[in-house]
Structures are given as C-alpha cells and as structure tokens.
Amino acid sequence: MAGCVILTGLLMKKRLFIGIKINPSPEFLRQISELKSVLVSSDIKWVELDNIHVTLMFLGDVETYKQPEIILQLKTISKSVKPFEIKLEGFGKFG
C-alpha cells in the first residue's frame, strides 16, 4: 500500500489502495516507454517503474490509526492465497 499523508483536523490520513506488485517483462517496459513518448503532453502522472502494480481496490483517505488493522487483515487473508500468474492486456488510468 502507498499513498500521501493528509491532515484533517487532528486526524492524519493517508490515501491507500490494495494492489498487487508486478514484475514487468522487458516487453511490458518497452510498451510503457512507448506510451510515455506518445502521451508526453498529457496530464498523466506516471508511476515509477519500481512501483508498477495492479490496483485491486482503492481505499481512499484512511486515518492512520486504522492502518495497522488493515495491514494485519490483509496479511491474514493473503496467507490463504496461492501464488498465481496473471496476463495483463491493455492500460488504464484513474481520473
């Protein structure tokens, strides 16, 4: 999970999502590079190559005191998930 810290009143929040980190193939990286060059004038905020992921669920702005419980629950759930392969086709963006 990653995000930015937001201050709301006395509560600190962080924008979070649940995602799967992927290890992109050289071909995938080539296609990303090609897309970036074609869309150079767009307002797309590109993810750093070492942060490429598939977003499963956007959690939004979450109070920091709730984050340890979310992480604990995700670790518990993920123990029952066996490794799998995924084939990615197409690209998308939020916003």
N, CA, C and O of each residue as an XYZ file, in Angstrom:
380
protein
N       0.849     -1.174      0.000
C       0.000      0.000      0.000
C       0.887      1.228      0.000
O       1.980      1.235      0.567
N       0.390      2.258     -0.647
C       1.151      3.500     -0.708
C       0.180      4.655     -0.756
O      -1.020      4.468     -0.959
N       0.699      5.832     -0.571
C      -0.193      6.977     -0.645
C       0.456      8.235     -0.133
O       1.664      8.285      0.102
N      -0.368      9.255      0.038
C       0.115     10.531      0.534
C      -0.586     10.838      1.855
O      -1.721     10.416      2.078
N       0.095     11.571      2.719
C      -0.453     11.906      4.027
C      -1.308     13.154      3.914
O      -0.917     14.128      3.271
N      -2.478     13.122      4.541
C      -3.411     14.246      4.530
C      -3.755     14.580      5.976
O      -4.066     13.685      6.762
N      -3.704     15.851      6.331
C      -4.086     16.284      7.669
C      -5.511     16.805      7.628
O      -5.818     17.714      6.858
N      -6.386     16.236      8.452
C      -7.778     16.675      8.538
C      -8.087     16.901     10.006
O      -8.231     15.945     10.769
N      -8.190     18.148     10.399
C      -8.395     18.429     11.816
C      -7.208     17.891     12.583
O      -6.066     18.224     12.266
N      -7.454     17.068     13.585
C      -6.375     16.475     14.363
C      -6.015     15.079     13.883
O      -5.038     14.504     14.362
N      -6.785     14.510     12.938
C      -6.525     13.167     12.448
C      -5.640     13.218     11.204
O      -5.864     14.014     10.292
N      -4.643     12.362     11.193
C      -3.823     12.243      9.989
C      -4.402     11.115      9.146
O      -4.818     10.078      9.664
N      -4.420     11.338      7.849
C      -4.932     10.331      6.923
C      -3.897     10.063      5.854
O      -3.032     10.892      5.571
N      -4.005      8.897      5.275
C      -3.144      8.530      4.157
C      -4.028      7.914      3.089
O      -4.901      7.100      3.387
N      -3.798      8.306      1.843
C      -4.554      7.757      0.718
C      -3.993      6.374      0.409
O      -2.815      6.236      0.078
N      -4.844      5.346      0.519
C      -4.384      3.965      0.392
C      -5.136      3.198     -0.684
O      -6.257      3.538     -1.062
N      -4.479      2.160     -1.156
C      -5.107      1.217     -2.066
C      -4.545     -0.164     -1.771
O      -3.487     -0.307     -1.158
N      -5.271     -1.169     -2.217
C      -4.794     -2.547     -2.147
C      -4.380     -2.912     -3.562
O      -5.150     -2.741     -4.507
N      -3.164     -3.412     -3.702
C      -2.679     -3.714     -5.039
C      -1.748     -4.910     -5.055
O      -1.293     -5.392     -4.017
N      -1.485     -5.366     -6.250
C      -0.546     -6.456     -6.469
C       0.649     -5.874     -7.203
O       0.515     -5.327     -8.297
N       1.826     -5.998     -6.587
C       3.042     -5.544     -7.244
C       3.368     -6.531     -8.353
O       3.290     -7.745     -8.161
N       3.728     -6.011     -9.491
C       4.087     -6.892    -10.600
C       5.543     -6.670    -10.973
O       6.106     -5.598    -10.755
N       6.130     -7.704    -11.536
C       7.491     -7.623    -12.060
C       7.363     -7.606    -13.578
O       7.244     -8.656    -14.208
N       7.389     -6.407    -14.164
C       7.118     -6.292    -15.594
C       8.205     -6.920    -16.460
O       9.394     -6.865    -16.146
N       7.763     -7.507    -17.542
C       8.687     -8.087    -18.513
C       9.357     -6.957    -19.299
O       8.862     -5.830    -19.297
N      10.459     -7.239    -19.960
C      11.092     -6.224    -20.812
C      10.135     -5.690    -21.882
O      10.180     -4.508    -22.221
N       9.281     -6.547    -22.405
C       8.316     -6.109    -23.425
C       7.307     -5.128    -22.823
O       6.962     -4.128    -23.452
N       6.845     -5.407    -21.631
C       5.919     -4.507    -20.946
C       6.579     -3.152    -20.728
O       5.968     -2.114    -20.979
N       7.816     -3.160    -20.263
C       8.542     -1.910    -20.034
C       8.736     -1.142    -21.341
O       8.664      0.087    -21.356
N       8.979     -1.855    -22.422
C       9.131     -1.209    -23.730
C       7.834     -0.520    -24.130
O       7.849      0.606    -24.628
N       6.709     -1.204    -23.910
C       5.414     -0.623    -24.259
C       5.101      0.602    -23.397
O       4.547      1.584    -23.892
N       5.449      0.547    -22.125
C       5.253      1.702    -21.238
C       6.070      2.883    -21.751
O       5.573      4.007    -21.825
N       7.305      2.625    -22.099
C       8.179      3.678    -22.607
C       7.603      4.295    -23.881
O       7.633      5.513    -24.060
N       7.083      3.451    -24.752
C       6.459      3.927    -25.994
C       5.231      4.779    -25.688
O       5.033      5.833    -26.293
N       4.411      4.320    -24.751
C       3.228      5.096    -24.349
C       3.616      6.462    -23.790
O       3.005      7.476    -24.127
N       4.634      6.479    -22.938
C       5.078      7.742    -22.351
C       5.508      8.732    -23.434
O       5.223      9.926    -23.339
N       6.184      8.237    -24.448
C       6.647      9.143    -25.509
C       5.483      9.654    -26.352
O       5.516     10.792    -26.822
N       4.459      8.832    -26.550
C       3.283      9.248    -27.318
C       2.421     10.217    -26.508
O       1.842     11.151    -27.061
N       2.342      9.992    -25.214
C       1.473     10.795    -24.342
C       2.253     11.823    -23.532
O       1.827     12.209    -22.443
N       3.386     12.267    -24.055
C       4.262     13.177    -23.324
C       3.563     14.478    -22.924
O       3.901     15.061    -21.894
N       2.606     14.937    -23.712
C       1.936     16.207    -23.407
C       0.674     16.009    -22.558
O      -0.040     16.973    -22.280
N       0.399     14.779    -22.149
C      -0.806     14.521    -21.351
C      -0.571     14.890    -19.894
O       0.557     15.176    -19.492
N      -1.629     14.883    -19.113
C      -1.526     15.194    -17.688
C      -1.417     13.930    -16.831
O      -1.735     13.953    -15.641
N      -0.972     12.842    -17.432
C      -0.836     11.574    -16.720
C       0.341     11.651    -15.755
O       1.436     12.078    -16.122
N       0.097     11.230    -14.517
C       1.170     11.123    -13.522
C       1.626      9.663    -13.543
O       0.951      8.787    -13.002
N       2.759      9.413    -14.162
C       3.252      8.056    -14.328
C       3.805      7.512    -13.023
O       4.445      8.235    -12.259
N       3.555      6.234    -12.775
C       4.096      5.530    -11.616
C       5.547      5.187    -11.923
O       5.881      4.819    -13.050
N       6.407      5.309    -10.916
C       7.805      4.902    -11.092
C       7.840      3.421    -11.474
O       7.004      2.641    -11.019
N       8.802      3.041    -12.302
C       8.857      1.662    -12.793
C       8.951      0.635    -11.672
O       8.437     -0.475    -11.813
N       9.597      0.983    -10.560
C       9.688      0.018     -9.459
C       8.426     -0.027     -8.610
O       8.358     -0.788     -7.644
N       7.418      0.782     -8.958
C       6.135      0.777     -8.240
C       4.972      0.320     -9.122
O       3.811      0.531     -8.772
N       5.272     -0.298    -10.251
C       4.206     -0.750    -11.142
C       3.378     -1.817    -10.421
O       3.920     -2.749     -9.827
N       2.060     -1.659    -10.486
C       1.163     -2.548     -9.750
C      -0.196     -2.606    -10.440
O      -0.496     -1.825    -11.343
N      -0.990     -3.542     -9.990
C      -2.392     -3.638    -10.395
C      -3.214     -3.274     -9.162
O      -3.114     -3.937     -8.130
N      -4.023     -2.226     -9.269
C      -4.858     -1.817     -8.147
C      -6.082     -2.718     -8.081
O      -6.825     -2.842     -9.054
N      -6.286     -3.345     -6.929
C      -7.451     -4.193     -6.716
C      -8.602     -3.412     -6.101
O      -9.769     -3.624     -6.432
N      -8.243     -2.494     -5.187
C      -9.273     -1.718     -4.505
C      -8.671     -0.423     -3.996
O      -7.604     -0.425     -3.380
N      -9.354      0.682     -4.253
C      -8.942      1.972     -3.725
C      -9.663      2.198     -2.411
O     -10.893      2.186     -2.363
N      -8.899      2.405     -1.337
C      -9.481      2.575     -0.009
C      -9.773      4.036      0.318
O     -10.574      4.328      1.205
N      -9.133      4.939     -0.388
C      -9.350      6.358     -0.141
C      -8.497      6.865      1.001
O      -7.461      6.280      1.319
N      -8.930      7.954      1.618
C      -8.206      8.571      2.725
C      -8.547      7.839      4.016
O      -9.680      7.897      4.495
N      -7.552      7.148      4.576
C      -7.759      6.303      5.754
C      -6.976      6.895      6.930
O      -5.799      7.232      6.800
N      -7.652      7.016      8.082
C      -6.986      7.518      9.276
C      -5.816      6.599      9.630
O      -5.910      5.377      9.517
N      -4.711      7.215     10.062
C      -3.508      6.429     10.334
C      -3.715      5.383     11.428
O      -3.076      4.331     11.394
N      -4.580      5.644     12.383
C      -4.777      4.658     13.458
C      -5.463      3.387     12.942
O      -5.393      2.347     13.598
N      -6.117      3.452     11.793
C      -6.781      2.266     11.225
C      -5.836      1.427     10.365
O      -6.133      0.267     10.079
N      -4.723      1.985      9.958
C      -3.836      1.314      9.014
C      -3.229      0.013      9.544
O      -3.185     -0.966      8.799
N      -2.758     -0.048     10.801
C      -2.206     -1.336     11.278
C      -3.217     -2.477     11.218
O      -2.847     -3.604     10.889
N      -4.469     -2.211     11.525
C      -5.502     -3.262     11.465
C      -5.748     -3.698     10.023
O      -5.922     -4.887      9.754
N      -5.763     -2.751      9.104
C      -5.940     -3.085      7.682
C      -4.789     -3.970      7.220
O      -5.009     -4.980      6.552
N      -3.571     -3.597      7.572
C      -2.393     -4.379      7.180
C      -2.462     -5.782      7.782
O      -2.186     -6.763      7.092
N      -2.825     -5.886      9.048
C      -2.952     -7.193      9.704
C      -3.976     -8.071      8.998
O      -3.722     -9.249      8.750
N      -5.128     -7.504      8.673
C      -6.178     -8.259      7.987
C      -5.706     -8.715      6.605
O      -5.965     -9.850      6.204
N      -5.019     -7.841      5.882
C      -4.522     -8.203      4.550
C      -3.471     -9.309      4.633
O      -3.457    -10.214      3.798
N      -2.597     -9.243      5.625
C      -1.600    -10.300      5.801
C      -2.279    -11.631      6.106
O      -1.876    -12.668      5.580
N      -3.300    -11.608      6.949
C      -4.045    -12.826      7.298
C      -4.721    -13.406      6.051
O      -4.622    -14.603      5.780
N      -5.400    -12.553      5.308
C      -6.100    -13.000      4.097
C      -5.116    -13.537      3.066
O      -5.369    -14.564      2.435
N      -3.998    -12.844      2.896
C      -3.056    -13.222      1.838
C      -2.383    -14.571      2.107
O      -1.877    -15.195      1.174
N      -2.366    -15.027      3.346
C      -1.778    -16.339      3.656
C      -2.529    -17.471      2.967
O      -1.950    -18.523      2.694
N      -3.805    -17.267      2.687
C      -4.600    -18.330      2.062
C      -4.594    -18.248      0.534
O      -5.224    -19.070     -0.132
N      -3.892    -17.270     -0.019
C      -3.848    -17.110     -1.471
C      -2.570    -17.747     -2.007
O      -1.461    -17.401     -1.600
N      -2.753    -18.678     -2.920
C      -1.600    -19.334     -3.530
C      -1.026    -18.436     -4.622
O      -1.758    -17.655     -5.230
N       0.280    -18.542     -4.877
C       0.878    -17.768     -5.969
C       0.163    -18.059     -7.284
O      -0.292    -19.179     -7.520
N       0.071    -17.062     -8.121
C      -0.605    -17.212     -9.406
C       0.064    -16.328    -10.439
O       0.806    -15.402    -10.111
N      -0.215    -16.634    -11.686
C       0.279    -15.812    -12.786
C      -0.885    -15.029    -13.338
O      -2.030    -15.482    -13.311
N      -0.581    -13.852    -13.839
C      -1.616    -13.003    -14.419
C      -1.085    -12.442    -15.732
O       0.080    -12.056    -15.834
N      -1.940    -12.405    -16.711
C      -1.571    -11.842    -18.006
C      -2.279    -10.497    -18.126
O      -3.505    -10.416    -18.039
N      -1.505     -9.465    -18.324
C      -2.057     -8.119    -18.421
C      -2.219     -7.727    -19.886
O      -1.314     -7.911    -20.700
N      -3.369     -7.193    -20.195
C      -3.631     -6.689    -21.537
C      -4.315     -5.339    -21.406
O      -5.351     -5.214    -20.753
N      -3.733     -4.344    -22.024
C      -4.331     -3.014    -22.002
C      -3.857     -2.198    -20.809
O      -3.255     -2.720    -19.872
N      -4.138     -0.933    -20.869
C      -3.732      0.011    -19.833
C      -4.917      0.855    -19.456
O      -5.887      0.951    -20.207
N      -4.842      1.466    -18.297
C      -5.896      2.380    -17.871
C      -5.328      3.402    -16.919
O      -4.172      3.318    -16.504
N      -6.158      4.372    -16.578
C      -5.740      5.387    -15.622
C      -6.937      5.853    -14.836
O      -8.074      5.731    -15.292
N      -6.690      6.386    -13.655
C      -7.742      6.953    -12.829
C      -7.803      8.445    -13.091
O      -6.794      9.092    -13.372
N      -9.013      8.971    -12.991
C      -9.153     10.433    -13.092
C      -9.502     10.954    -14.438
O      -9.640     12.165    -14.613
